[in-house]
Every structure is written in structure tokens, then in C-alpha cells.
Coordinates of C-alpha atoms and ligand atoms in Angstrom, one line a residue:
X1 CA -2.4 -5.2 16.8
X2 CA -4.2 -5.2 13.5
X3 CA -2.7 -2.3 11.5
X4 CA -3.8 -0.8 8.0
X5 CA -1.2 1.2 5.9
X6 CA -3.3 3.4 4.0
X7 CA -2.6 6.4 1.6
X8 CA -2.3 7.4 -2.2
X9 CA -0.3 5.6 -4.5
X10 CA 3.3 6.3 -3.8
X11 CA 2.7 7.5 -0.3
X12 CA 5.4 5.3 1.3
X13 CA 2.8 2.6 2.2
X14 CA 5.2 -0.4 1.3
X15 CA 8.7 1.4 2.5
X16 CA 7.3 2.1 5.7
X17 CA 5.6 -1.3 6.0
X18 CA 9.1 -2.9 5.7
X19 CA 10.1 -0.9 8.7
X20 CA 7.5 -1.9 10.9
X21 CA 7.5 -5.7 10.1
X22 CA 11.2 -5.3 11.6
X23 CA 9.7 -4.3 14.8
X24 CA 6.6 -5.9 15.2
X25 CA 6.4 -9.7 14.2
X26 CA 3.5 -9.2 12.1
X27 CA 3.3 -10.3 8.5
X28 CA 2.9 -7.6 5.9
X29 CA 0.1 -8.3 3.5
X30 CA 0.2 -6.1 0.6
X31 CA -2.7 -6.0 -1.7
X32 CA -0.7 -4.8 -4.4
X33 CA 1.8 -8.0 -4.3
X34 CA -1.2 -10.2 -3.9
X35 CA -2.6 -9.0 -7.3
X36 CA 0.6 -9.0 -9.0
X37 CA 1.3 -12.4 -8.2
X38 CA -2.2 -13.3 -9.4
X39 CA -1.5 -11.4 -12.5
X40 CA 1.2 -13.8 -13.3
X41 CA -1.2 -16.8 -13.6
X42 CA -2.3 -17.5 -17.2
X43 CA -5.8 -16.2 -18.2
X44 CA -6.0 -14.1 -15.0
X45 CA -8.6 -11.3 -15.1
X46 CA -6.6 -8.7 -12.8
X47 CA -3.7 -7.7 -15.1
X48 CA -5.7 -5.5 -17.3
X49 CA -7.2 -3.4 -14.5
X50 CA -3.8 -3.0 -12.8
X51 CA -2.1 -1.9 -15.9
X52 CA -4.7 0.8 -16.5
X53 CA -4.3 2.0 -13.4
X54 CA -8.0 0.8 -12.2
X55 CA -9.1 -1.2 -8.8
X56 CA -9.7 -4.7 -9.6
X57 CA -13.4 -5.7 -8.8
X58 CA -14.1 -5.6 -4.9
X59 CA -15.3 -9.4 -5.0
X60 CA -12.0 -10.8 -6.4
X61 CA -9.5 -8.6 -3.8
X62 CA -11.9 -9.4 -1.1
X63 CA -11.6 -13.4 -1.7
X64 CA -7.8 -12.9 -1.9
X65 CA -7.1 -10.9 1.0
X66 CA -9.9 -12.3 3.1
X67 CA -8.3 -15.9 2.8
X68 CA -4.6 -14.4 3.5
X69 CA -5.9 -12.9 6.5
X70 CA -7.5 -16.4 7.8
X71 CA -4.0 -17.8 7.9
X72 CA -2.5 -18.6 11.4
X73 CA 0.3 -16.1 11.0
X74 CA -2.1 -13.4 11.5
X75 CA -3.4 -14.3 14.9
X76 CA -1.5 -11.9 16.8
X77 CA -1.8 -8.9 14.5
X78 CA -0.8 -8.0 10.7
X79 CA 0.3 -4.9 8.6
X80 CA -2.4 -4.6 6.0
X81 CA -1.0 -2.5 3.2
X82 CA -3.5 -1.2 0.2
X83 CA -6.5 -3.0 1.6
X84 CA -9.5 -1.6 2.2
X85 CA -9.6 0.3 -0.8
X86 CA -13.1 1.2 -1.0
X87 CA -15.9 1.4 1.4
X88 CA -17.2 -2.0 0.3
X89 CA -14.1 -3.5 1.3
X90 CA -13.7 -1.6 4.5
X91 CA -17.6 -3.1 5.4
X92 CA -16.4 -6.7 4.5
X93 CA -13.6 -6.6 7.0
X94 CA -16.3 -5.5 9.6
X95 CA -18.6 -8.3 8.3
X96 CA -15.8 -10.9 8.7
X97 CA -15.0 -9.7 12.4
X98 CA -11.4 -8.8 11.5
X99 CA -11.3 -5.9 13.7
X100 CA -8.7 -2.6 12.6
X101 CA -6.9 -1.4 15.5
X102 CA -5.0 1.6 13.8
X103 CA -5.2 2.8 10.2
X104 CA -2.1 5.0 9.2
X105 CA -3.1 7.5 6.9
X106 CA 0.2 8.8 5.1
X107 CA -0.6 12.2 3.8
X108 CA 1.5 13.1 0.7
X109 CA 1.3 15.9 -1.6
X110 CA 0.3 15.1 -5.2
X111 CA 3.7 16.7 -6.9
X112 CA 5.6 14.3 -4.4
X113 CA 3.4 11.3 -5.4
X114 CA 4.1 11.6 -9.2
X115 CA 7.9 12.3 -8.4
X116 CA 8.2 9.2 -6.2
X117 CA 6.1 6.8 -8.8
X118 CA 7.8 8.0 -11.9
X119 CA 11.2 7.5 -10.2
X120 CA 10.6 4.1 -8.8
X121 CA 12.5 1.0 -10.0
X122 CA 13.0 -2.5 -8.8
X123 CA 15.9 -4.6 -8.8
X124 CA 14.6 -7.8 -10.5
X125 CA 16.8 -10.2 -8.7
X126 CA 16.5 -9.1 -5.1
X127 CA 12.8 -7.1 -5.3
X128 CA 14.6 -4.3 -3.6
X129 CA 13.0 -0.9 -4.4
X130 CA 15.0 2.1 -5.3
X131 CA 14.3 5.6 -6.4
X132 CA 15.8 7.4 -9.1
X133 CA 14.1 10.9 -8.2
X134 CA 14.0 10.8 -4.7
X135 CA 17.1 8.9 -3.3
X136 CA 21.0 8.2 -4.2
X137 CA 21.1 4.7 -5.6
X138 CA 23.8 2.9 -3.2
X139 CA 27.1 2.0 -4.6
X140 CA 27.1 -1.3 -6.7
X141 CA 23.4 -1.1 -7.7
X142 CA 23.3 -0.8 -11.6
X143 CA 20.7 1.8 -12.8
X144 CA 20.2 -0.1 -16.2
X145 CA 19.4 -3.0 -14.8
X146 CA 16.4 -1.8 -12.6
X147 CA 13.0 -2.4 -13.9
X148 CA 9.9 0.1 -13.8
X149 CA 6.3 -1.2 -12.8
X150 CA 4.1 -1.0 -15.7
X151 CA 1.5 1.0 -13.8
X152 CA 4.5 3.8 -13.1
X153 CA 4.2 4.8 -16.4
X154 CA 2.9 8.7 -16.6
X155 CA -0.6 8.2 -17.8
X156 CA -1.2 5.4 -15.5
X157 CA 0.0 7.3 -12.5
X158 CA -2.6 10.0 -13.0
X159 CA -5.4 7.6 -13.6
X160 CA -4.2 5.9 -10.0
X161 CA -4.4 9.2 -8.6
X162 CA -7.6 9.9 -9.8
X163 CA -9.2 6.6 -8.8
X164 CA -7.6 7.0 -5.3
X165 CA -9.5 10.5 -4.9
X166 CA -12.8 9.1 -6.2
X167 CA -12.8 5.6 -4.8
X168 CA -10.2 5.2 -1.9
X169 CA -10.5 8.7 -0.2
X170 CA -13.8 8.0 1.1
X171 CA -12.4 5.3 3.2
X172 CA -10.5 8.0 5.5
X173 CA -13.8 9.3 6.9
X174 CA -15.0 5.7 7.5
X175 CA -12.2 5.0 9.9
X176 CA -12.1 8.4 11.3
X177 CA -15.7 8.3 12.4
X178 CA -14.2 4.7 14.1
X179 CA -11.7 6.5 16.0
X180 CA -8.6 4.3 14.6
X181 CA -7.4 6.9 12.2
X182 CA -3.9 8.1 12.5
X183 CA -2.7 11.1 10.1
X184 CA 1.1 11.2 9.4
X185 CA 2.7 13.5 7.3
X186 CA 4.5 11.3 4.4
X187 CA 6.1 14.3 2.9
X188 CA 9.5 14.0 4.7
X189 CA 12.4 11.7 3.9
X190 CA 11.4 8.1 4.5
X191 CA 13.6 8.0 7.7
X192 CA 11.5 10.6 9.3
X193 CA 8.3 9.3 8.3
X194 CA 9.3 5.8 9.9
X195 CA 10.2 7.9 13.0
X196 CA 6.6 9.7 13.3
X197 CA 4.7 6.3 12.7
X198 CA 6.9 4.5 15.4
X199 CA 6.2 7.4 17.8
X200 CA 2.5 7.5 17.2
X201 CA 2.2 3.8 17.5
X202 CA 3.9 3.8 20.6
X203 CA 1.4 6.3 22.2
X204 CA -1.2 4.2 20.7
X205 CA 0.3 1.0 22.8
X206 CA 0.7 2.7 25.9
Ligands
AP5_1 P1 -0.4 -1.3 -5.1 O1 1.1 -2.0 -5.4 O2 -0.8 -1.4 -3.7 O3 0.0 0.0 -5.4 P2 -0.4 1.5 -4.6 O4 -1.1 1.7 -3.6 O5 -0.6 2.7 -6.0 O6 0.7 1.9 -3.9 P3 2.4 1.9 -4.3 O7 3.2 0.5 -4.2 O8 2.4 2.3 -5.8 O9 3.1 3.1 -3.4 P4 3.1 2.9 -1.9 O10 2.5 4.0 -1.1 O11 3.5 1.5 -1.0 O12 4.7 3.4 -1.8 P5 6.3 2.9 -1.9 O13 6.6 2.6 -0.6 O14 6.3 1.7 -3.0 O15 -1.6 -1.6 -6.0 C1 -1.2 -2.0 -7.5 C2 -2.5 -2.0 -7.9 O16 -3.1 -3.4 -7.4 C3 -3.6 -1.2 -8.0 O17 -3.6 -0.1 -8.7 C4 -5.0 -1.9 -8.3 O18 -5.0 -2.4 -9.6 C5 -4.5 -3.3 -7.6 N1 -5.0 -3.2 -6.3 C6 -4.0 -3.1 -5.0 N2 -4.9 -3.1 -3.7 C7 -6.4 -3.2 -4.5 C8 -7.5 -3.1 -3.5 N3 -7.4 -3.0 -2.3 N4 -8.6 -2.9 -4.4 C9 -8.4 -3.2 -5.7 N5 -7.5 -3.1 -6.5 C10 -6.1 -3.3 -5.8 O19 7.0 4.0 -2.4 C11 7.0 4.9 -3.8 C12 8.3 4.9 -4.1 O20 8.5 6.0 -3.5 C13 9.4 4.1 -4.1 O21 10.2 4.2 -5.2 C14 10.1 4.8 -2.5 O22 11.4 4.2 -2.6 C15 9.8 6.1 -2.8 N6 9.3 6.3 -1.5 C16 8.9 6.3 -0.4 N7 8.9 6.8 0.8 C17 9.7 8.1 0.5 C18 9.8 9.0 1.1 N8 9.4 9.5 2.2 N9 10.8 9.9 0.4 C19 11.2 10.0 -0.6 N10 10.8 8.6 -1.5 C20 9.9 7.9 -1.1

């Protein structure tokens, strides 16, 4: 089953994907992680877009994600997080004959998005994501050692939401027309959201 995790910035796409990976033995392919990896290369052209909260050009991300999806580990299925984010990207998947079986659209209120993104922190050693606003830090985690993503600064968060509404939200209609869209309320606490996604996927598989 080829699954797309869809939703605004901070909707919980990455967090929910992490749970699904444990259940399906599919690779989790996160467009944002691919871009951040690319941004570490010298003279890359993607970092500037990301840090401003803009989408990187379609041609660049389509090339990167396209070649990742052609790897043999994607043969049985994948969890694609953060791609497609434009109609051009959705059409690219169709042209490449990469079928999408289900699009999980996490719907989250804008206030919650801002709260989540401004509180998100990462442990640079383990890559584990925490949140200062929406979750208790587990014992032993040192708040001072956690780092914030450059695009989680307030002015960049606002830009990312604006870009989502303008360029990404139209993709919802694209998949609704193809009958693969599953809307999930992403507002409750993470465990509950994961439960709703599991339940919905179960129904699709039956
Ligand atoms: P990307 O990294 O994909 O950023 P994003 O879509 O903005 O998504 P996030 O990672 O911010 O949020 P998420 O939905 O995964 O939420 P998470 O689970 O982390 O992309 C970064 C940049 O790369 C883009 O801006 C763009 O420049 C570029 N890019 C990427 N893909 C592209 C594409 N296809 N085309 C062009 N450019 C592209 O959760 C967020 C926080 O909330 C965490 O702290 C988490 O702990 C907390 N949280 C999660 N769920 C809950 C819950 N239910 N309750 C409370 N807290 C929660």
C-alpha cells in the first residue's frame, strides 16, 4: 500500500508516520528530511528556500523524491510524508506511474499548528522530536540541549502556513476527486490521532 501523509506544517505527519512504520514494514520517506540532507551539501540551492519557509522548486524535489521512490525497498509500499505539496508534484507521481492508494489528510486548527511548531525541539544526538508546548519532556531530557529548527521561528511559521494554504491545500481536491482521501482530525493528543489513523487504514484494508 502506498500511503501519503498530508497536512499543514506541524500537523503531525512525521509523528504519525513514525508509528505507522512500526506497523507496516514500509520505508518512511519524508520530503523535509530529504531536503534537510540536501541542504547540508556545500553550495546547495535548497537551504535558502527552506529557511524562508518557501517550497523548493518542483523540479528539484521531484528529482530527489522520484529517485528515492524507485529504490527496491519501496516495492511493497511506502509512507510518503510531505510530498506531493503542489498539483505539479501530484501529477508527477501519476506520470511516473507511482500509484497512491491512500492520502491521510491530518486536519489541525491554525492555533494548534503555531503552538506545536514554536514548541518543537530536537535532540541533536538522537534526532528525537519533543515539544515544549504540547508535551511533557520525559525525565532525563535536558531542555537546554534541545535545538530548534531554523524554520520553526515565528515569522517563518507564518510564511509556511501561508504557502500551505496557497500552494498545497489545492492538492486535497486533487485526491478527493480520485477517491483516495481520508480526512482525520489531527487536533487531539498524538495517541488518539494515531488510533484514528490506524482504524481508518484498517477499514481500507478490509
Ligand atoms: P517539512 O520538514 O516536511 O515541514 P512541514 O511539512 O512544514 O512539516 P513539519 O515537519 O513541520 O510537521 P509535521 O506535520 O511532520 O509535524 P510533526 O510530526 O513534526 O518540510 C520542510 C521544508 O522543506 C518545507 O518548508 C520546504 O521548504 C521543503 N519541502 C519539503 N517538502 C517539499 C515539497 N514536497 N515540495 C517543496 N518543498 C518541500 O509535529 C510537529 C510538532 O508537534 C512536534 O513537536 C510534535 O511532537 C508535535 N505534535 C505532533 N502531533 C501532535 C499532537 N497530536 N498533539 C500535540 N503535539 C503534537
